[in-house]
Coordinates of C-alpha atoms in Angstrom, one line a residue:
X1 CA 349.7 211.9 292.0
X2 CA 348.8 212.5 288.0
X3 CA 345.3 213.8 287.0
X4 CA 344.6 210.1 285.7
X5 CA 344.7 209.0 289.1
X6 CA 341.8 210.9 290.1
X7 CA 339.0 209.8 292.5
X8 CA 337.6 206.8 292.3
X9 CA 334.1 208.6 291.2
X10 CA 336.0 210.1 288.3
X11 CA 337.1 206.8 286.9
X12 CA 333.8 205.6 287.2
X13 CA 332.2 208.2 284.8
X14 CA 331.9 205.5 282.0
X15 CA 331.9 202.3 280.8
X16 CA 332.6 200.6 278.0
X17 CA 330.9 200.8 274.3
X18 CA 331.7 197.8 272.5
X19 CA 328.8 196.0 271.1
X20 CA 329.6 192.9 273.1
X21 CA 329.6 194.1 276.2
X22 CA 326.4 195.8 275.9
X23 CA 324.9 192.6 275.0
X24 CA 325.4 191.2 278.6
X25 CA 324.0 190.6 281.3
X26 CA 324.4 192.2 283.9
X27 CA 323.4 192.3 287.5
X28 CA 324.4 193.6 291.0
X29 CA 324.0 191.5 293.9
X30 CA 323.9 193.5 296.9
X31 CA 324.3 191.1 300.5
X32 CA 324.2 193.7 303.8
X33 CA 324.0 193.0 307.4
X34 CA 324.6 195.4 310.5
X35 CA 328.4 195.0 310.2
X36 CA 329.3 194.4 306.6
X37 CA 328.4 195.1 302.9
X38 CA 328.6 193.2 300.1
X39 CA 328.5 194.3 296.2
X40 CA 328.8 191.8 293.9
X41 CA 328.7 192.4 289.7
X42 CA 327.9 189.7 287.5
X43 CA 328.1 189.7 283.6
X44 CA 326.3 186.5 282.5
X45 CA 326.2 184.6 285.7
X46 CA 330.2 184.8 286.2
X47 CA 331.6 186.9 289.2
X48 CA 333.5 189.8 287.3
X49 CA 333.7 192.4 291.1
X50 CA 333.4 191.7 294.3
X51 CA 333.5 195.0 297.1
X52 CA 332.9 194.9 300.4
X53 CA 332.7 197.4 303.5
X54 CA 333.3 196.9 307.2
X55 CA 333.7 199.6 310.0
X56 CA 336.9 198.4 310.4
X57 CA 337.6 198.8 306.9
X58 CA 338.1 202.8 307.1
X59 CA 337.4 203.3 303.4
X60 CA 338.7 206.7 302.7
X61 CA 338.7 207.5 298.9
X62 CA 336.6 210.6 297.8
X63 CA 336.5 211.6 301.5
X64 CA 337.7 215.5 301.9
X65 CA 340.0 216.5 304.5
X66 CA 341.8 219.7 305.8
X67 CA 344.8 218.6 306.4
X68 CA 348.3 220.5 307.4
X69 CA 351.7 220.1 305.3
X70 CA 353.7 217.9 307.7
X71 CA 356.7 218.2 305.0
X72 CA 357.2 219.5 301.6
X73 CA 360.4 218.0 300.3
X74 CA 361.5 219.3 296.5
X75 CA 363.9 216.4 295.6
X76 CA 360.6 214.5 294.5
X77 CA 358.2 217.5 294.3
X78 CA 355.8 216.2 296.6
X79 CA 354.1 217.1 300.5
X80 CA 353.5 214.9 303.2
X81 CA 350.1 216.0 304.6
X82 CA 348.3 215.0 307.9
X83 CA 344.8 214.3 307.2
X84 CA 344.4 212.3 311.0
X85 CA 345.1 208.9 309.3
X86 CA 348.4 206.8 310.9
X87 CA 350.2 207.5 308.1
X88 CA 350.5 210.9 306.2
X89 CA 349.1 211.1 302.8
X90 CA 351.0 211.8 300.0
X91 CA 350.5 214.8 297.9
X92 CA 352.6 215.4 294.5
X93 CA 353.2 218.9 292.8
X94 CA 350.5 217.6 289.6
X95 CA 347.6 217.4 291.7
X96 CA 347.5 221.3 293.4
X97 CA 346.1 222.6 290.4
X98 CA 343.7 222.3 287.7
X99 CA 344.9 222.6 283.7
X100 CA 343.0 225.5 281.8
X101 CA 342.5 222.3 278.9
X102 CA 339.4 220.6 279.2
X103 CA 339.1 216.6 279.9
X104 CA 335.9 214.6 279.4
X105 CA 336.2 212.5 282.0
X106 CA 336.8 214.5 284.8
X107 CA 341.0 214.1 284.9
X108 CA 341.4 217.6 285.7
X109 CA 342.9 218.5 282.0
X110 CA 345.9 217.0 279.7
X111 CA 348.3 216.1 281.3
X112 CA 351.2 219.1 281.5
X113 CA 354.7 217.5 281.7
X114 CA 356.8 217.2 285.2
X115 CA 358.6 220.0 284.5
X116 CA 356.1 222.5 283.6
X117 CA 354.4 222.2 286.8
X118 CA 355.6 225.5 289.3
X119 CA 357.6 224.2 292.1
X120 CA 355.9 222.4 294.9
X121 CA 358.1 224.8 297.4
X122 CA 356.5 228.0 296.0
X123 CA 352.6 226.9 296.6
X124 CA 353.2 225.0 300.0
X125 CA 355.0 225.5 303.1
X126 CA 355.5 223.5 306.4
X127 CA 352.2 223.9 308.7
X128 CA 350.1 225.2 306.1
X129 CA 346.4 224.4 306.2
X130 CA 345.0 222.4 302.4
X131 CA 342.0 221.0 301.6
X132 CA 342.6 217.8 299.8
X133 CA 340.6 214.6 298.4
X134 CA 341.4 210.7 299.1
X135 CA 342.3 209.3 295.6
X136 CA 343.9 206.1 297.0
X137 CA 343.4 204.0 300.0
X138 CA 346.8 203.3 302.4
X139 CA 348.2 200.6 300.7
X140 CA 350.8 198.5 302.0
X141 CA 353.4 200.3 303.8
X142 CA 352.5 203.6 302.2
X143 CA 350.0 206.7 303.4
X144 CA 347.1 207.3 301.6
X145 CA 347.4 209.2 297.9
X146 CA 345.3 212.6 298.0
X147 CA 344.5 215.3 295.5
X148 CA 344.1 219.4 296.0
X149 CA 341.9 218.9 292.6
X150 CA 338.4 218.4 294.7
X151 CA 335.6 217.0 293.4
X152 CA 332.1 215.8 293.9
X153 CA 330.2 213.1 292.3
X154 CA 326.5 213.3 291.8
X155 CA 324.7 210.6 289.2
X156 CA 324.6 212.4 286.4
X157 CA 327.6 214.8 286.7
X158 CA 330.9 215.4 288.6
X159 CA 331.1 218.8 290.0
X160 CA 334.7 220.5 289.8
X161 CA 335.2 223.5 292.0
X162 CA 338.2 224.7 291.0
X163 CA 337.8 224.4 287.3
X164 CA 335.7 226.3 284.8
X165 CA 335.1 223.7 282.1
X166 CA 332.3 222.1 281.0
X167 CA 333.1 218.5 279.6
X168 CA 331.3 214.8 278.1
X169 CA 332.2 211.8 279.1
X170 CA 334.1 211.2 276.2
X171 CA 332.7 207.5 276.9
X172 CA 329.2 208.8 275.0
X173 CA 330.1 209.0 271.2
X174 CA 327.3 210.1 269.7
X175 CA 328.0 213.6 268.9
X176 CA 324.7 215.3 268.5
X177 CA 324.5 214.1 271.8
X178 CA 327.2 215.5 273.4
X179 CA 326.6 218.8 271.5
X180 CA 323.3 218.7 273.5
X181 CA 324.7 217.9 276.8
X182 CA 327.7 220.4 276.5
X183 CA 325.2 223.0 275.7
X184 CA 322.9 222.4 278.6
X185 CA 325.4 222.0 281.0
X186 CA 327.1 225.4 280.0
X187 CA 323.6 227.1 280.5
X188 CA 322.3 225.6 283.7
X189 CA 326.1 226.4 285.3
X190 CA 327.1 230.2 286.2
X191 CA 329.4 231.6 284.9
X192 CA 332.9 231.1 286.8
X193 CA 331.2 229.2 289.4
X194 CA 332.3 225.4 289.1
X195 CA 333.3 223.4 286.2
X196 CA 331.4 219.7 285.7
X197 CA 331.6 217.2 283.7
X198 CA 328.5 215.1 282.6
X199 CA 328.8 211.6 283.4
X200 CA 327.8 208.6 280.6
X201 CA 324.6 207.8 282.6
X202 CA 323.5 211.3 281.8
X203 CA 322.8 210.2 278.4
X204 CA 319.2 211.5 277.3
X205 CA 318.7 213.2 280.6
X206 CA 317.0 216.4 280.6
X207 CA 317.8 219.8 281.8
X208 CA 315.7 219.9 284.5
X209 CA 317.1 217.1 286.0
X210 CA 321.0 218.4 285.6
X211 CA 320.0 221.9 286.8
X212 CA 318.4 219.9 289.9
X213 CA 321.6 218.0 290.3
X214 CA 323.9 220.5 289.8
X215 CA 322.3 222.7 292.6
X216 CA 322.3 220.0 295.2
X217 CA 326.1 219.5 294.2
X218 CA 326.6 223.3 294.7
X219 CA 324.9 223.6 298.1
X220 CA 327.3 220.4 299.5
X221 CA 330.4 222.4 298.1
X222 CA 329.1 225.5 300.3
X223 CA 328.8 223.2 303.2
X224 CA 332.4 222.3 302.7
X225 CA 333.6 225.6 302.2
X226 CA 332.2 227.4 305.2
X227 CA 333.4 223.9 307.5
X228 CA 336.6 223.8 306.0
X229 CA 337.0 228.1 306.7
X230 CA 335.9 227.2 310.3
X231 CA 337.8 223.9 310.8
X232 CA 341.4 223.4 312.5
X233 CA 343.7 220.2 310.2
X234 CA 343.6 217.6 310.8
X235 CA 339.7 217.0 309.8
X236 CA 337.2 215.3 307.6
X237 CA 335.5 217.9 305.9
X238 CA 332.8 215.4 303.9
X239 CA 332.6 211.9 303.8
X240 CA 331.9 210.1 300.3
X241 CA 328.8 207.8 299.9
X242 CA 329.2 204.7 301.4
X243 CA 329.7 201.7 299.1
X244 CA 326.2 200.5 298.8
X245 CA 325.2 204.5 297.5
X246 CA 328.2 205.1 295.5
X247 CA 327.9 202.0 293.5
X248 CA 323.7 203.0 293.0
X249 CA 324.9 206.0 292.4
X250 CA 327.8 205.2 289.9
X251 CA 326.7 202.0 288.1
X252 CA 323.3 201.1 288.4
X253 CA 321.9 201.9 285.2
X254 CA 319.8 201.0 282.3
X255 CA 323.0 198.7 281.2
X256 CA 322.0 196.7 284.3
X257 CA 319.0 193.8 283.9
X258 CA 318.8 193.4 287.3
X259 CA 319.6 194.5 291.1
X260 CA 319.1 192.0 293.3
X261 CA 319.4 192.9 297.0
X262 CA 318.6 190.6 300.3
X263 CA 317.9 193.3 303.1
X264 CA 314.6 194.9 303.6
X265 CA 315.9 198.0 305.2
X266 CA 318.5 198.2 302.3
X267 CA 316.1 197.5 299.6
X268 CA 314.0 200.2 300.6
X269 CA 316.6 202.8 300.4
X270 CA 317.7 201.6 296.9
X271 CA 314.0 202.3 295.8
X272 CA 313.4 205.7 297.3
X273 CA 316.9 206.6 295.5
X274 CA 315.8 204.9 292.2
X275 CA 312.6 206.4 292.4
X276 CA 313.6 209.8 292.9
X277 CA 316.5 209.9 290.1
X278 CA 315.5 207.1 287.5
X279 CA 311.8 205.4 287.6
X280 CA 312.7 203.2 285.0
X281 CA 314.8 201.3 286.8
X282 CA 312.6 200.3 289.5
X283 CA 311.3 197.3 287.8
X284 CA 314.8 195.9 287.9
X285 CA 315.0 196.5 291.7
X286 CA 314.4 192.8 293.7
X287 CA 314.4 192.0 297.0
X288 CA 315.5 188.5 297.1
X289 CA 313.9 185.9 299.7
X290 CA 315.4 183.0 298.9
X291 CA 316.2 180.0 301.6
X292 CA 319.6 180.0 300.1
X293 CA 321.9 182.8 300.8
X294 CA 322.1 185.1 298.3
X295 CA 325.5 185.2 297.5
X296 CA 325.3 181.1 297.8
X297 CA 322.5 181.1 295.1
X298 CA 324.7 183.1 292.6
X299 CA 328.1 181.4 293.1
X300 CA 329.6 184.4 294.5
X301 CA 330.9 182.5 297.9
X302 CA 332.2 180.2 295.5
X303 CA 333.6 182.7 293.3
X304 CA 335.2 184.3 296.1
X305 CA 337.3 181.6 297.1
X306 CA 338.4 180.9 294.0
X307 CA 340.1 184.6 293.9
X308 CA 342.1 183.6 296.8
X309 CA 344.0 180.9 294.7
X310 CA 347.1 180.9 292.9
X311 CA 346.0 178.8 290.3
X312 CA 342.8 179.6 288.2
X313 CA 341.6 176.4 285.4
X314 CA 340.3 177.3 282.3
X315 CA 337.4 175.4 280.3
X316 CA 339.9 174.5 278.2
X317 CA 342.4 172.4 280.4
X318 CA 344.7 174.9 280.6
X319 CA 345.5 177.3 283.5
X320 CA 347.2 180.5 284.9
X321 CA 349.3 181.1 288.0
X322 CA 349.1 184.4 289.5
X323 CA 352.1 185.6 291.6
X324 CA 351.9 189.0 293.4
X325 CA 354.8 190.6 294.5
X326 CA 356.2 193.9 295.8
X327 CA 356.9 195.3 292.8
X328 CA 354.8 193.8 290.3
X329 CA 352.2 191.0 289.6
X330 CA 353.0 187.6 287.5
X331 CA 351.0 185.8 285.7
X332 CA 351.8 182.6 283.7
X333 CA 349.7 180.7 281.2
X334 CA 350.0 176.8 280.6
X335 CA 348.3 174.8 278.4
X336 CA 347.9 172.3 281.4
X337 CA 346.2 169.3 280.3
X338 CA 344.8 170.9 277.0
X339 CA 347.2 169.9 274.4
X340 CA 345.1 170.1 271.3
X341 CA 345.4 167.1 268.0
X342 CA 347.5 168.7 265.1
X343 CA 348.7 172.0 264.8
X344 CA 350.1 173.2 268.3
X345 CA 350.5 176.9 266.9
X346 CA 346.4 176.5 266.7
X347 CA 346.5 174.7 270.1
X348 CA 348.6 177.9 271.8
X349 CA 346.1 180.8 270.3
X350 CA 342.9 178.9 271.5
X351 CA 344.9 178.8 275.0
X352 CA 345.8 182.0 274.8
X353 CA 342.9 183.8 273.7
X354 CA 341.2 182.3 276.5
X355 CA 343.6 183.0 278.6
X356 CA 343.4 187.0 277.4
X357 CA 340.0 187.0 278.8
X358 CA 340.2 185.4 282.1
X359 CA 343.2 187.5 282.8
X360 CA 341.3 190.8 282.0
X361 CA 338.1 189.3 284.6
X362 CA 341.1 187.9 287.5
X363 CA 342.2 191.4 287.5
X364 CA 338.7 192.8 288.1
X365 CA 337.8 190.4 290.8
X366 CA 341.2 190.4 292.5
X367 CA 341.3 194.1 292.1
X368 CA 344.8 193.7 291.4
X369 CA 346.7 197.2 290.2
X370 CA 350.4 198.3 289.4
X371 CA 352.5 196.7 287.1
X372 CA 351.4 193.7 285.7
X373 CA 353.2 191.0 283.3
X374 CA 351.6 188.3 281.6
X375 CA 353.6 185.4 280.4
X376 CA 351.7 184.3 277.3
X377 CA 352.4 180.9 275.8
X378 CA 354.8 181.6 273.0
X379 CA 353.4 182.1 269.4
X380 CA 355.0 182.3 266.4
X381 CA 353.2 184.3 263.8
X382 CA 352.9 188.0 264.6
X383 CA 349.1 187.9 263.7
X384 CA 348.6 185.4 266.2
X385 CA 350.3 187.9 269.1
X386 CA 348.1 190.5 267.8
X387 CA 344.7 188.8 267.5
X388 CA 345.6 188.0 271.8
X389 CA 346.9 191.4 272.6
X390 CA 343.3 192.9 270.8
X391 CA 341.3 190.2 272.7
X392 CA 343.1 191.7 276.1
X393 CA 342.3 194.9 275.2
X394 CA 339.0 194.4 274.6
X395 CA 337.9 192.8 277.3
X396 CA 340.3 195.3 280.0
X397 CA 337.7 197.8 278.5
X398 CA 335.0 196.6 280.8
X399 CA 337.1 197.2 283.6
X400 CA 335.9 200.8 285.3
X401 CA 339.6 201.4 286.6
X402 CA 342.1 202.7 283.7
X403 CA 344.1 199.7 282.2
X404 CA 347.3 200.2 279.5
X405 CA 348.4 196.7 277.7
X406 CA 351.5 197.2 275.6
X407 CA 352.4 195.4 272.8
X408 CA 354.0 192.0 273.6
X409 CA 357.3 192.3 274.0
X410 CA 360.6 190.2 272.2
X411 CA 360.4 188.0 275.0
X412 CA 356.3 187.2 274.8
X413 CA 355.3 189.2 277.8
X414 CA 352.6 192.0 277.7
X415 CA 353.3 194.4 280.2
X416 CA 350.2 196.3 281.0
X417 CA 349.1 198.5 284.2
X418 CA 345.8 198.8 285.7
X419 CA 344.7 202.1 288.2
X420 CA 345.5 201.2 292.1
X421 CA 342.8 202.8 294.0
X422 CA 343.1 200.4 297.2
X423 CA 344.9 197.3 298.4
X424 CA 343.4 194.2 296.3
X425 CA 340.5 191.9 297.8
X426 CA 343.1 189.1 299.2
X427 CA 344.7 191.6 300.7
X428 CA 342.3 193.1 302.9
X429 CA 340.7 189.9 303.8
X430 CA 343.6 188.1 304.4
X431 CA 346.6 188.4 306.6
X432 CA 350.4 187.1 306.7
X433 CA 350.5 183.7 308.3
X434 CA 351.9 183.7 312.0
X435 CA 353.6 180.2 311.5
X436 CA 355.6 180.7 308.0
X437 CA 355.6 184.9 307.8
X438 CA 353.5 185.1 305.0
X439 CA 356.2 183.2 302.6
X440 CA 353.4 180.2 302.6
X441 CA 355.9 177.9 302.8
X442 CA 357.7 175.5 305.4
X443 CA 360.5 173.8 306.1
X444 CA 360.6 170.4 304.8
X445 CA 361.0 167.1 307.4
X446 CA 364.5 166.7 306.3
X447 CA 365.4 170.7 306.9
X448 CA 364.2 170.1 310.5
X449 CA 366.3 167.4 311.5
X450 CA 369.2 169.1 310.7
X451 CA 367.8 172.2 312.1
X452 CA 367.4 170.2 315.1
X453 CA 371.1 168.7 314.8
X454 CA 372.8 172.1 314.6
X455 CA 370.8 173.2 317.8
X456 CA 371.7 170.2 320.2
X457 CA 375.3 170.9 319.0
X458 CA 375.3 174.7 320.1
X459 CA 373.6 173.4 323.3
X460 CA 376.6 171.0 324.2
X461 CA 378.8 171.8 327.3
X462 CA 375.8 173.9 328.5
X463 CA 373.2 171.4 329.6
X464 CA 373.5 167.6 330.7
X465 CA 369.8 166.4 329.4
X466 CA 367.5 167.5 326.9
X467 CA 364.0 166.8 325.5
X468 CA 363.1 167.4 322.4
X469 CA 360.1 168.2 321.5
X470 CA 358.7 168.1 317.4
X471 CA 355.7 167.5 315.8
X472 CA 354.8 163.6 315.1
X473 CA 355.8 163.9 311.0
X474 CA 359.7 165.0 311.9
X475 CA 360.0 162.3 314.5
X476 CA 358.4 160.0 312.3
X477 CA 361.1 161.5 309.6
X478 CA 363.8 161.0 312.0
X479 CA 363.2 157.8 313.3
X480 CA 362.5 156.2 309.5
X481 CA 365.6 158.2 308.0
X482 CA 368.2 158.2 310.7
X483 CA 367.1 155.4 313.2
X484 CA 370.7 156.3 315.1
X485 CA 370.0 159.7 315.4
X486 CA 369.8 160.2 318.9
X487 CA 372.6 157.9 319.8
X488 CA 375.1 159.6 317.1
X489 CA 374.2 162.8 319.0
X490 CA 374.7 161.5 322.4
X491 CA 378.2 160.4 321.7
X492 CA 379.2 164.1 319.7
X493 CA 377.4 166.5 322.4
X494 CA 377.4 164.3 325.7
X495 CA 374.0 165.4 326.1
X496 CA 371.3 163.0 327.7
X497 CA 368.5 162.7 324.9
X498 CA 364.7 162.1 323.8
X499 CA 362.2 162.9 321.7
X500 CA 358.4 163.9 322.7
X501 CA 356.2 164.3 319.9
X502 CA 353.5 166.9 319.9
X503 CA 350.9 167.3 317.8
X504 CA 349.7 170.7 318.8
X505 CA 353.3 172.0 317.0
X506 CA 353.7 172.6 313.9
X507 CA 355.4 170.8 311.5
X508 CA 358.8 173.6 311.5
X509 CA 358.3 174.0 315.1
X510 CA 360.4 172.4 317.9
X511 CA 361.6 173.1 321.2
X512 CA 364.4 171.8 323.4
X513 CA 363.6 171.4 327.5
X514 CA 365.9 171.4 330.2
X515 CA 366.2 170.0 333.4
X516 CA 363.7 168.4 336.2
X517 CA 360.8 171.3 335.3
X518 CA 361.9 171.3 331.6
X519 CA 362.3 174.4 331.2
X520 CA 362.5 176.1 327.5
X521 CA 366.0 176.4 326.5
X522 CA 365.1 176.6 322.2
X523 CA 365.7 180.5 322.3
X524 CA 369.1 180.2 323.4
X525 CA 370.3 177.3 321.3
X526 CA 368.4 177.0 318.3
X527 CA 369.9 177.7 314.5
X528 CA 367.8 179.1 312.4

């Protein structure tokens, strides 16, 4: 993995600037119970993120392991290291080692091209013991993505171990500012000992405050040193915060008008955290004890659900259709119902632009990452593509996971990627459907009966009766379409015939019984 596929801590150092987004508002919702954990963030009462936590989630990134090279294989300069996980992670040649260059956002350094990097075969060997970082949840078919380049995340700063540099969130643009915080960092941090970077909430803060955070930072490194020096791989050396913490810890900020969270025991932990790093914020702590649900009061549930469809309407009339696939996710914009008066070129930006924004939110919520290709409706004057493009990027700049749009290409597409930390939201809350293998599709009533013909066929010669049994709809279909159907079949297979509709079958499901006990034959005769 690159350096700008660092932990998700790192890519939450900062957020966006723009004017705009700093006029919003903003709130987290948080909803716990004993065995789950919801985060919700809203920017003017619209569901932008939704995360969630269950034990049976394992949520692994920013967790450090020791794990042992399993296989170091050169033709792709990468290791296969077991951290104790089903799967090995992955570990590439570009994340063993920290650049001497300093990076403000806690990327571990420019980047250094492929080929400058030693060869993976020289620093690692079969059996060897590492200690590495989770940057990227098991997604899919593949391991979890991890890094050699640890690092831990405190509120105001992330401390580095293995670099030297002192760095701003490059996020913070005032440069007196940084000036400041570069200069008390360097003097609270000894010499050679760690590297850190100060995070964009540590705007304004004082020294006494980074000097405390930065020794509490270098105690838990100790702790992980001397554990990892007595420890045997595979084994978690230090978990990260849990998802309620980390997002305190990470977001939660004066850029926030409100907190809003509906458990007691919850609630009080959120003060005593607030109170101790940020007593300003308390005000904006609430614990909600409303007869409604929580998330039900604030749309979220609603919200929610609507991630799950393909389809998402604009206030406009028109619409996109969101397509993930293997390799990349699709998304289409119509005009739908919106068709405009005069000018359709007029008509087409307004869709557009509109469309530019709920794109850059669908990706948030969905927490969709890898390639991504929007089909924009076709415009015609180059200003027009420009003014959508910038609206894209503007609004991709509230996302805390790093986001590229290219320009739009000859055939109208922007191709653009967004950081893949973990598998999105549908994802983990859904699962492939038993009865059509995830294709979310079925066979139509007409496929069936001549699914059905090909089968009694293969049974002729083999059996003397046969029920068939099919769900209501396909006998319905059969009996309305081809009323002769089981008499044609009687004479070509000289098989003795009936249907037996069942409702408890689905609508592509049918089975074929044999004899006095009617015994399942469908496995030996059916054509698929």
């Amino acid at each position: 993995m690159s350096r700008v596929d660092s932990t998700m801590s790192r890519a939450a150092i900062g957020g966006s600037n723009c004017k705009e987004y700093n006029n919003l508002r903003r709130e987290i919702l948080v909803s716990a119970s004993a065995r789950e954990q919801w985060v919700a963030l809203l920017e003017d009462d619209q569901l932008v993120e939704i995360m969630f936590d269950r034990p049976d989630q394992g949520r692994l990134v920013g967790d450090i392991y020791l794990g042992r090279v399993d296989a170091v294989i050169p033709g792709i300069q990468a290791a296969f290291v077991d951290i104790g996980t089903e799967k090995a992670a992955f570990l590439h040649v570009s994340d063993l080692d920290w650049d001497d260059d300093e990076d403000e956002n806690g990327n571990g350094g420019r980047r250094r091209r492929r080929k400058d990097f030693p060869p993976i075969q020289s620093k690692l060997q079969k059996g060897q013991q590492i200690l590495v970082q989770v940057t990227k949840e098991p997604i899919s078919t593949k391991g979890p993505r991890v890094t050699a380049q640890v690092s831990l995340p405190g509120r105001f700063m992330v401390y580095i171990p293995s670099s030297k540099h002192v760095g701003v969130s490059r996020k913070i643009d005032d440069r007196g500012e940084r000036s400041r915080l570069r200069a008390m960092a360097k003097d609270i941090v000894p010499e050679g000992r760690a590297g850190v970077i100060i995070r964009t909430v540590g705007e304004e803060v004082t020294k006494d405050t980074l000097k405390r955070e930065f020794k509490r930072l270098d105690g838990i490194w100790k702790k992980v040193e001397k554990k990892a020096k007595n420890a045997k791989a595979p084994m978690l050396i230090h978990g990260e915060a849990k998802l309620i913490s980390g997002v305190i810890r990470d977001q939660f900020s004066d850029k926030f008008d409100a907190i809003r969270v509906d458990d007691r025991d919850v609630y009080s932990q959120i003060m005593q955290y607030v109170s101790d790093v940020a007593p300003e914020l308390k005000e904006r702590v609430h614990l909600y004890g409303g007869e409604t649900p929580l998330f039900d009061e604030f749309g979220v549930r609603q919200g929610l659900q609507e991630a799950f469809q393909k389809r998402v309407d604009m206030k406009s009339g028109g619409y996109l259709i969101i397509e993930p696939t293997e390799a990349l996710v699709s998304i289409d914009v119509n005009t739908g119902r919106y068709t405009g008066k005069k000018d359709p070129e007029k008509t087409i930006l307004r869709t557009n632009m509109e469309a530019a924004r709920e794109v850059a939110r669908q990706l948030r919520l969905r927490d969709i990452g890898g390639i991504i290709v929007v089909d924009f409706i076709d415009m015609d004057e180059q200003s027009n593509r420009d003014r959508v493009l910038h609206e894209l990027r503007s609004h991709l700049g509230r996302d805390r996971a790093r986001t590229k749009a290219f320009e739009v290409s000859n055939l109208g597409l922007i191709e653009m990627t967004r950081q893949r930390v973990r598998p999105p939201v549908f994802d983990t809350l859904t699962t492939d459907c038993e009865h059509c293998g995830g294709a979310g599709r079925v066979y139509t009533p007409a496929t069936m009966v001549r699914r059905i013909e090909r089968s009694l066929v293969r049974a002729q010669g083999k059996e003397k009766k046969l029920v068939i049994r099919l769900h209501p709809d396909i006998a319905i279909e059969v009996l309305e379409s081809e009323p002769d159907f089981l008499r044609r079949l009687q004479q070509r297979t000289k098989l003795e015939l009936s249907f037996r509709d069942d409702p408890l079958l689905r609508e592509d499901e049918f089975h074929l019984l044999a004899g006095p006990a009617e015994t399942e034959v469908t496995e030996k005769y059916v054509v698929q």
